[in-house]
Structures are given as C-alpha cells and as structure tokens.
Short mmCIF file of C-alpha atoms in Angstrom, two decimals:
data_model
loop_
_atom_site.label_atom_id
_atom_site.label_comp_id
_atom_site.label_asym_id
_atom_site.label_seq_id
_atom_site.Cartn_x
_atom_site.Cartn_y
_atom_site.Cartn_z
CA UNK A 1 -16.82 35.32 30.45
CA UNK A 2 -13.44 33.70 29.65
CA UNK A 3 -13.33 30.66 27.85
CA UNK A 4 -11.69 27.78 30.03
CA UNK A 5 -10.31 24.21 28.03
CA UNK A 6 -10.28 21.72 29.34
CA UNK A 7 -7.02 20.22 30.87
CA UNK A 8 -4.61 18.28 28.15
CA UNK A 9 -5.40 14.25 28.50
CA UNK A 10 -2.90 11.64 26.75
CA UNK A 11 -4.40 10.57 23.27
CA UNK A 12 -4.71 6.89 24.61
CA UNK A 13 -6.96 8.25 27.23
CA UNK A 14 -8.78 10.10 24.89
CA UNK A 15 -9.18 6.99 22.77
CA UNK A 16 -10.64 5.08 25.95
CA UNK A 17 -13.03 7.35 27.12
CA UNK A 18 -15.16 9.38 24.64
CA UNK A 19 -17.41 6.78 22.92
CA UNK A 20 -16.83 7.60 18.62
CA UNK A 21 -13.01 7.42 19.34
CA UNK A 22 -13.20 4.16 21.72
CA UNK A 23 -15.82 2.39 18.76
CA UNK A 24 -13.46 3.56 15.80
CA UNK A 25 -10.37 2.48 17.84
CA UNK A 26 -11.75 -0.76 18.55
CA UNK A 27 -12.73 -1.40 14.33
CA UNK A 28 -9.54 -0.51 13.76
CA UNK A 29 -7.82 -3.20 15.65
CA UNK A 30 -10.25 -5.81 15.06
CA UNK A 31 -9.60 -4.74 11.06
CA UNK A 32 -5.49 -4.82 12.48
CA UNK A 33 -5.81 -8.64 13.99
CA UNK A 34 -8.01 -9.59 10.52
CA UNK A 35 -5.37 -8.33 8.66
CA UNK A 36 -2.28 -10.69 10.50
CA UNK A 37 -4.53 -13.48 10.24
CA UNK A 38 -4.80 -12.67 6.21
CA UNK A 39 -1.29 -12.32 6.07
CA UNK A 40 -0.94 -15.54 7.65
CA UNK A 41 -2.07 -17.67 4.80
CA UNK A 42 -0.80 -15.31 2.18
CA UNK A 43 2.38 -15.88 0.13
CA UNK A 44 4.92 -12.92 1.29
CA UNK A 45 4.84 -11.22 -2.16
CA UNK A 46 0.80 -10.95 -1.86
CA UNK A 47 1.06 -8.95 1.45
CA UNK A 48 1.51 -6.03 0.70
CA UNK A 49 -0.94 -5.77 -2.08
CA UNK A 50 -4.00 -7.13 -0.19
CA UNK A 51 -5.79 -5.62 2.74
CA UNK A 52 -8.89 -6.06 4.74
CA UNK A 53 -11.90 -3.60 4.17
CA UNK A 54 -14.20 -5.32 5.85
CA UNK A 55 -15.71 -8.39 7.21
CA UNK A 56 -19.64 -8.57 7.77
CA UNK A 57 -22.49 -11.07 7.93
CA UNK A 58 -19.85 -13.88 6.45
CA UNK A 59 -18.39 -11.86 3.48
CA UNK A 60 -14.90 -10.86 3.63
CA UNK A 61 -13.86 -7.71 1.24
CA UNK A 62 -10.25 -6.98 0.60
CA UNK A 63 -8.94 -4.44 -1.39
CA UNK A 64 -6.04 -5.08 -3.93
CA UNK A 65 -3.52 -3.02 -5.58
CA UNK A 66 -4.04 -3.98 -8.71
CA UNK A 67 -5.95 -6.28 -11.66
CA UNK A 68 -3.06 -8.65 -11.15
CA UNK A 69 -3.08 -9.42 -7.60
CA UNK A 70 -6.49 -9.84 -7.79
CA UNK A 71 -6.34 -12.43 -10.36
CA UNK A 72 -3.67 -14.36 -8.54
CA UNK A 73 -6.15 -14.25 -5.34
CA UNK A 74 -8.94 -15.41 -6.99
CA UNK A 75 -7.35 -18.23 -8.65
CA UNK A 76 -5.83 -19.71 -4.99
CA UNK A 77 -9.52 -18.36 -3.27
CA UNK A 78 -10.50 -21.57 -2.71
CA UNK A 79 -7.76 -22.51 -0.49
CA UNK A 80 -7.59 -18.93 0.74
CA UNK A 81 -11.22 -19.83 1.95
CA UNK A 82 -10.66 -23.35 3.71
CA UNK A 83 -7.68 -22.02 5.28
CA UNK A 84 -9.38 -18.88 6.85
CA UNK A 85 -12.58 -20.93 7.84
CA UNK A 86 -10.35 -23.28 9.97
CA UNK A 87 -9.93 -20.15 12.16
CA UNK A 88 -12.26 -19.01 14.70
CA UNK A 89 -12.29 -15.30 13.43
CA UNK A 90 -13.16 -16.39 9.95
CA UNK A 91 -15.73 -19.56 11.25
CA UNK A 92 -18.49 -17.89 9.03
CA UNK A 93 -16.76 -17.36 6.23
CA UNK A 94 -19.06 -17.79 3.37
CA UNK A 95 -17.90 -15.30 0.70
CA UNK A 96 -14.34 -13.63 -0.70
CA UNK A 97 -14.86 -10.57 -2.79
CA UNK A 98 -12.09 -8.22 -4.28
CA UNK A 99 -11.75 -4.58 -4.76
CA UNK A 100 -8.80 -3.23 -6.76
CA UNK A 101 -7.78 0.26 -5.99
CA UNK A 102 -4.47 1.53 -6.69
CA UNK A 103 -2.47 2.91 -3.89
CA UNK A 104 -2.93 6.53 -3.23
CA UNK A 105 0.59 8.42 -4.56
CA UNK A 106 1.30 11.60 -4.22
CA UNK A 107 1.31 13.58 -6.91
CA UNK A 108 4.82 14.46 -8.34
CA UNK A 109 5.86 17.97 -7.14
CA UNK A 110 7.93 20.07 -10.54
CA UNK A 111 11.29 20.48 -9.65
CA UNK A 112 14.48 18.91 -9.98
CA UNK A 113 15.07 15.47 -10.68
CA UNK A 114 17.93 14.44 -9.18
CA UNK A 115 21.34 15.52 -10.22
CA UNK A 116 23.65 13.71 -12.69
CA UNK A 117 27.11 12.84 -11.50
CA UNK A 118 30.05 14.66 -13.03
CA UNK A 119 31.66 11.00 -13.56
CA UNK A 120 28.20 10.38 -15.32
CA UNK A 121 27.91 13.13 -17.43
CA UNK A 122 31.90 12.74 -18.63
CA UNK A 123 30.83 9.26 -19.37
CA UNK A 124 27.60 10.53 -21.37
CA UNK A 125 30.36 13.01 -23.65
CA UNK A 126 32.44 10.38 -24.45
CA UNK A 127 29.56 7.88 -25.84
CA UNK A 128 28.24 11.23 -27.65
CA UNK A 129 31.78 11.25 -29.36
CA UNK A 130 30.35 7.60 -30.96
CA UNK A 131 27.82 8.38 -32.08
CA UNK A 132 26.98 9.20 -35.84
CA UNK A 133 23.13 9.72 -35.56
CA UNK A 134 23.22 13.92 -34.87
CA UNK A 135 20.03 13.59 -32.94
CA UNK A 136 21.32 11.10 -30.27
CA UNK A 137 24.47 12.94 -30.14
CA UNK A 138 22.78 15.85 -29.73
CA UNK A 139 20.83 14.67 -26.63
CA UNK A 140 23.78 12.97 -24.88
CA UNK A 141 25.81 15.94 -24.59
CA UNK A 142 22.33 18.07 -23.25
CA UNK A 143 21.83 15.19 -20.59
CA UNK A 144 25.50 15.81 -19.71
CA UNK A 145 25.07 18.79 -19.23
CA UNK A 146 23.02 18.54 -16.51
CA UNK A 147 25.76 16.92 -14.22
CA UNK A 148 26.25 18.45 -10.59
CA UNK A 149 29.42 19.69 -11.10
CA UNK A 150 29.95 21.51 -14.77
CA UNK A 151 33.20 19.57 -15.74
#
C-alpha cells in the first residue's frame, strides 16, 4: 500500500479552508486592523514600541518594549482612551493595561566584528604616537592592528 499526498494547494487556500488556519488567520488580522487603529492615535516615535496582544470583554492589552514607553503611555492613557472609544472597534473600551517585554534579539553569534579600515588603523598609530600613558598607547596600536589591510 503506497502512500498517496495529497495534491499541492496555494497557502491562501489552505488558509481558507481548513478551520484552525482560517480562525488563526482571521485573529491575526483582526489583531492587524487593531493595531493601525492604535497607531493611529499614537505619536510616530511610540509605534514601534507598542503593539496589540489582545482585546477582550472591554480590556485592551498592549505590549511595550520597554519601562519607558510604558510610562510615557500611561501618562497620555487617558486621552489614548477617549480617542480609541470614539471608534467603533474600541466602543467598549473600558480598560488599558501594559505589558513590557523586550524585543526578542538574537543572540550574538562569536566571530568577527567588523574590520577596521587601513585609513583607520593609520589614524589610530599616529594618536598612539601622543600619547604618554603606556597603557593607552599600548591599546591603540593593538586596535590598529586589526585593520583590513596590514599597512
């Protein structure tokens, strides 16, 4: 008995059709058109350290980058809250709360940072030449010699 898949669909048809994928595709763009109307009454520096978790039974969570965004947020909240009540999407609106997590970054790989310029690390010799302190001279001219092209 040979196993048989089944023929290749598009991933939008996919997404249409089998129920999980149709009910996660529609959260995500109802969490997608939340988010734009957010963004609407955000200053542009706030944007893209605020996001929408989740909105349920009138309480609105957003997640923020940081302590400091989320201070800033809470202090203009009450405006934040008039303004996204006047919209239909937000009508219920009875609650703002904030979640800081800091964006996922990936870890830093070991290797090479990236190379020093031979017109760089001349200019790092001659400072070294200045210098009276041993130690500083000392780690000018081993940052020099780092540059790209040994000169």
């Amino acid at each position: 008995m040979a196993y048989k898949p089944s023929p290749a669909q598009l991933p939008s048809a996919l997404l249409r059709q089998v129920r999980p994928l149709r009910l996660l595709l529609n959260q995500a763009e109802r969490l997608e058109h939340l988010q734009r109307l957010l963004e609407s009454q955000l200053q542009p520096a706030a944007r893209e350290h605020c996001h929408v978790a989740s909105w349920r039974d009138g309480v609105l969570l957003l997640v923020v980058t940081d302590g400091h965004w989320a201070t800033r947020l809470r202090y203009q909240q009450k405006r934040l809250m008039r303004e996204l009540q006047a919209m239909e999407a937000f009508g219920n609106l009875r609650r703002i709360l904030y979640k800081v997590q800091p964006p996922l970054v990936p870890a830093k790989r070991g290797g090479h940072a990236a190379a020093l310029s031979s017109n760089a690390a001349e200019s790092l010799r001659d400072t070294a030449e200045g210098i009276a302190d041993p130690k500083l001279r000392a780690a000018l001219e081993r940052l020099a010699s780092h540059a790209r092209d040994k000169g």
